[in-house]
């Protein structure tokens, strides 16, 4: 037995009798009518039971149905212009498969804490359903973009032997007697695979054991990271721009109606077109100061700065060339000013903050070695990474895009907790 | 700057002058000719320098080139029927970007231990390159299959709070004062998402801290897991069969030539067609005994048993209804014989062993609760999992397919260590 006809396919069965298997999402009744909202995971359809025409046991069974009970509904598919999917079912038969008693998430309002405790059930709600379908669409668009543009997917490891940038925000485990850490980024490995495959990307979960409880942080989140040999910072910005335009375009093409159901104002998304403004960090600081921020050259942007800055623009902006001192050891310095790193952050509009971070990597052996030592990192752990500068070193660049922040931005969500099926937060690892 | 013309695209530039950026894979020379094998990650092309026509500095530069040096080669694309890609480059100019000194992996034979120590460089070798491109193709085919058949990708968490089946094979970490474990499977979570989305799949890394050092084990491996509401064991077998036929077909369609380069006999892969033999565990035991195995009813198959059994067939086989006692607590019992679980393993031919494991899940609240207690597991940890049997419980089933074993089977590899970019094995977490 394999599932049969689904609600998403119902248009192909107009005027036919079908049997749908699903759950009772909601119901309202009058003296002579039951309106069952049946959900099957692919959609929701109204099933109408008309007492004068229904068998008595069907009418009575429906009268006793409860929310989220599992049922099979048989009836004729008929056009219904008032329905959002254009069809409804004129019910002839209902079979009760499992009666749900006291389903905890009723159509009334619930607090977020309660809903998060019941995340395994909350996923059945229309709003969560849409968000996670949009998430899946974003992920598919991301993969299609790279697969169709000559990139090879090369998965990077999660378990890594070295704490590359300090252990304070790393999850540690015991690897048969040795400490190992959960990866925060596949980038170092990506640099090796880019030298083998030219254009490469990895896409997997990443981990950050950060004791922060903000609307933008998760302990476990998904990140896609392209890396390209022979590409410089300008190429990296071209790639990030082209990629984001594609991803947002694909989601709008297929899910604009669902975004509207989330009450997302899609006009900002429709503005995601080339070119994105490219602003140097130094100019961004000046602009922020003129807008009243007390930021000083040399420090990283705070969330407020990002919000103030992005609200000046109608699309994502690319801020490049941050002070090298606030960036990672592997960033290439700007040859025209070694205080600057050849890096770029893409900030989403409307205050959604950084969604992409990347840049050109240091490709000179001696400079990278000095940088590793300057950061107090163990050279031995980076021997393989340095090897990439020993054997056919070439300019290369890449970036990382965080999936959950991107979902939050595209769906217009204030908090990332709804952007992933089972969020892992500071005090939340259940269910 | 973004990479320009690639070798994979070279046919589009016949008779044009192009510049290719890449690495010197190999070279042979005569008195008047240099044959440079240039690799750029998308392919390998022969670049010919003809002394009488070459500038002296180009000839001399090439004479001093070393393996894996980074170069830019300019020349005319000309048809060459003896080339495996049909074209070569008549070189007019060569630019040395970075000279590689003493690249450790020479064209001679190296031991596997040495190659694994240099995995970050070994990836550049033709054979590893093909295997990982086939891996990427397998992963794309897997995702396309589910995306095109109404499944929703719903990622499951890696960090999980409970050690569901004992902690001996789990990697543990500290989650802000509480123990947490790296997931071995997304299946329990998949059951929640299948009730929300009908047809769902997750696809991510999974972890097993098993002190075994066999050619089939990795500590970190990727697994895809579909789960379908309203599906029973027969439907599950139909799905696994249909899915595997699609995946193998897609890989053959696009990579048969590369598989031939790996000296893979693809005749077994061409046999991957419906129907797969469906053999009950009980019949399989009898068959094994008649083939000389000393297996007794009730015990799980060893690797040797799998090899003996699968060598009797020309395609994957599906062994179903194992003894419930050797299977997980969440398996549904066969109503016609409660000593059997409604499960299925798909065994690849040629002795490659189990690539799929799955089955129908227990959907009765009381039976599942008793099973959890019978297995000595903490009820509290499974409260949410039990909830799925409380609110609209329906028959459901699914399976997991291990990516690395599938890559090993399709590529014809004896050991899984080459099927993943950076393998994590018992004594191996580097690079």
CSV table of C-alpha atoms in Angstrom, one decimal, chain B residues 156-313:
chain,number,residue,atom,x,y,z
B,156,UNK,CA,16.2,16.4,11.4
B,157,UNK,CA,18.4,17.5,14.2
B,158,UNK,CA,21.9,16.2,14.8
B,159,UNK,CA,22.1,17.1,18.4
B,160,UNK,CA,19.6,14.9,20.3
B,161,UNK,CA,18.9,14.8,24.0
B,162,UNK,CA,18.3,11.1,24.5
B,163,UNK,CA,20.4,8.0,24.0
B,164,UNK,CA,17.6,6.0,22.5
B,165,UNK,CA,19.3,2.7,22.1
B,166,UNK,CA,22.1,2.8,24.7
B,167,UNK,CA,25.1,5.1,24.7
B,168,UNK,CA,27.8,2.7,23.7
B,169,UNK,CA,27.9,3.7,20.0
B,170,UNK,CA,27.0,7.4,20.5
B,171,UNK,CA,29.3,10.4,20.4
B,172,UNK,CA,28.4,12.5,23.4
B,173,UNK,CA,28.8,16.2,23.9
B,174,UNK,CA,28.0,18.7,26.6
B,175,UNK,CA,24.9,20.8,25.7
B,176,UNK,CA,25.1,23.7,28.3
B,177,UNK,CA,25.3,21.3,31.2
B,178,UNK,CA,23.2,18.5,29.8
B,179,UNK,CA,24.5,15.5,27.9
B,180,UNK,CA,23.6,15.4,24.2
B,181,UNK,CA,24.3,12.9,21.5
B,182,UNK,CA,25.1,13.0,17.8
B,183,UNK,CA,22.2,11.5,15.8
B,184,UNK,CA,22.5,8.0,14.4
B,185,UNK,CA,19.3,8.4,12.4
B,186,UNK,CA,16.6,11.0,11.8
B,187,UNK,CA,13.9,8.4,11.7
B,188,UNK,CA,12.1,9.2,15.0
B,189,UNK,CA,11.8,12.8,14.0
B,190,UNK,CA,10.8,11.8,10.5
B,191,UNK,CA,7.8,10.1,11.9
B,192,UNK,CA,6.6,13.4,13.3
B,193,UNK,CA,7.2,15.2,10.0
B,194,UNK,CA,5.5,12.5,8.0
B,195,UNK,CA,2.4,13.1,10.0
B,196,UNK,CA,2.7,16.8,9.1
B,197,UNK,CA,3.8,16.5,5.4
B,198,UNK,CA,2.6,13.1,4.4
B,199,UNK,CA,5.7,12.2,2.4
B,200,UNK,CA,8.9,13.5,3.9
B,201,UNK,CA,12.7,12.8,3.8
B,202,UNK,CA,15.7,14.0,5.7
B,203,UNK,CA,19.3,13.8,4.4
B,204,UNK,CA,22.3,14.6,6.5
B,205,UNK,CA,25.4,13.2,8.3
B,206,UNK,CA,24.9,10.6,10.9
B,207,UNK,CA,27.3,9.3,13.5
B,208,UNK,CA,28.3,5.9,15.0
B,209,UNK,CA,31.0,5.6,17.6
B,210,UNK,CA,31.7,2.0,16.9
B,211,UNK,CA,35.1,0.5,17.6
B,212,UNK,CA,35.1,-1.4,14.4
B,213,UNK,CA,37.6,-1.2,11.6
B,214,UNK,CA,36.0,-2.9,8.6
B,215,UNK,CA,35.8,-1.9,5.0
B,216,UNK,CA,32.1,-1.0,5.5
B,217,UNK,CA,32.3,1.3,8.5
B,218,UNK,CA,32.7,5.0,8.9
B,219,UNK,CA,32.2,7.0,12.1
B,220,UNK,CA,30.5,9.8,10.1
B,221,UNK,CA,28.4,8.9,7.1
B,222,UNK,CA,25.5,10.4,5.1
B,223,UNK,CA,22.1,8.9,5.1
B,224,UNK,CA,18.9,9.7,3.3
B,225,UNK,CA,15.7,8.7,5.1
B,226,UNK,CA,12.2,8.9,3.5
B,227,UNK,CA,9.2,8.4,5.7
B,228,UNK,CA,5.6,8.1,4.4
B,229,UNK,CA,2.3,8.3,6.2
B,230,UNK,CA,-0.3,5.7,5.1
B,231,UNK,CA,2.3,3.4,3.7
B,232,UNK,CA,2.8,-0.2,4.8
B,233,UNK,CA,5.7,-2.7,4.4
B,234,UNK,CA,4.7,-3.6,0.9
B,235,UNK,CA,4.6,0.0,-0.1
B,236,UNK,CA,7.9,0.5,1.5
B,237,UNK,CA,9.5,-2.2,-0.6
B,238,UNK,CA,7.9,-0.8,-3.7
B,239,UNK,CA,9.3,2.6,-2.8
B,240,UNK,CA,12.8,1.3,-2.1
B,241,UNK,CA,12.8,-0.6,-5.4
B,242,UNK,CA,11.6,2.2,-7.5
B,243,UNK,CA,14.0,4.6,-5.8
B,244,UNK,CA,17.1,2.4,-6.3
B,245,UNK,CA,16.2,1.7,-10.0
B,246,UNK,CA,16.0,5.5,-10.6
B,247,UNK,CA,19.2,6.3,-8.8
B,248,UNK,CA,21.3,3.7,-10.5
B,249,UNK,CA,19.7,4.6,-13.9
B,250,UNK,CA,20.6,8.2,-13.5
B,251,UNK,CA,24.2,7.5,-12.6
B,252,UNK,CA,24.6,5.1,-15.6
B,253,UNK,CA,23.0,7.6,-17.9
B,254,UNK,CA,25.6,10.3,-17.0
B,255,UNK,CA,28.6,8.5,-15.7
B,256,UNK,CA,29.0,5.2,-17.5
B,257,UNK,CA,32.2,6.3,-19.1
B,258,UNK,CA,33.7,7.4,-15.8
B,259,UNK,CA,32.6,4.1,-14.2
B,260,UNK,CA,34.5,2.3,-17.0
B,261,UNK,CA,37.6,4.3,-16.1
B,262,UNK,CA,37.3,2.9,-12.6
B,263,UNK,CA,37.2,-0.5,-14.2
B,264,UNK,CA,33.7,-1.1,-12.8
B,265,UNK,CA,31.9,-3.9,-14.5
B,266,UNK,CA,28.6,-2.1,-15.1
B,267,UNK,CA,26.6,-5.2,-16.2
B,268,UNK,CA,25.4,-5.7,-12.6
B,269,UNK,CA,24.3,-2.1,-12.5
B,270,UNK,CA,22.4,-2.5,-15.7
B,271,UNK,CA,20.5,-5.4,-14.1
B,272,UNK,CA,19.1,-3.1,-11.4
B,273,UNK,CA,15.5,-3.3,-12.7
B,274,UNK,CA,12.2,-4.2,-11.2
B,275,UNK,CA,11.3,-6.6,-9.7
B,276,UNK,CA,13.9,-7.2,-7.0
B,277,UNK,CA,13.5,-10.6,-5.4
B,278,UNK,CA,11.6,-10.4,-2.1
B,279,UNK,CA,12.7,-13.1,0.3
B,280,UNK,CA,11.5,-13.6,3.8
B,281,UNK,CA,14.2,-13.8,6.4
B,282,UNK,CA,13.0,-17.3,7.3
B,283,UNK,CA,13.4,-18.4,3.6
B,284,UNK,CA,16.8,-16.6,3.4
B,285,UNK,CA,18.0,-18.6,6.5
B,286,UNK,CA,16.9,-21.9,4.9
B,287,UNK,CA,18.6,-20.9,1.6
B,288,UNK,CA,21.8,-19.9,3.5
B,289,UNK,CA,21.8,-23.2,5.4
B,290,UNK,CA,21.5,-25.1,2.1
B,291,UNK,CA,24.5,-23.1,0.8
B,292,UNK,CA,26.6,-24.3,3.8
B,293,UNK,CA,26.1,-21.4,6.2
B,294,UNK,CA,25.7,-22.4,9.9
B,295,UNK,CA,23.3,-19.5,10.6
B,296,UNK,CA,20.5,-20.3,12.9
B,297,UNK,CA,17.0,-18.8,12.8
B,298,UNK,CA,17.0,-15.8,15.1
B,299,UNK,CA,20.4,-14.4,14.6
B,300,UNK,CA,21.2,-11.4,12.3
B,301,UNK,CA,23.2,-12.0,9.1
B,302,UNK,CA,26.9,-11.6,9.2
B,303,UNK,CA,28.8,-10.0,6.4
B,304,UNK,CA,29.7,-13.5,5.0
B,305,UNK,CA,26.0,-14.5,5.0
B,306,UNK,CA,25.1,-11.4,3.1
B,307,UNK,CA,27.8,-12.1,0.5
B,308,UNK,CA,26.8,-15.8,0.0
B,309,UNK,CA,23.2,-14.8,-0.3
B,310,UNK,CA,23.5,-11.9,-2.7
B,311,UNK,CA,25.8,-13.8,-5.0
B,312,UNK,CA,22.9,-16.0,-5.8
B,313,UNK,CA,21.1,-13.1,-7.5
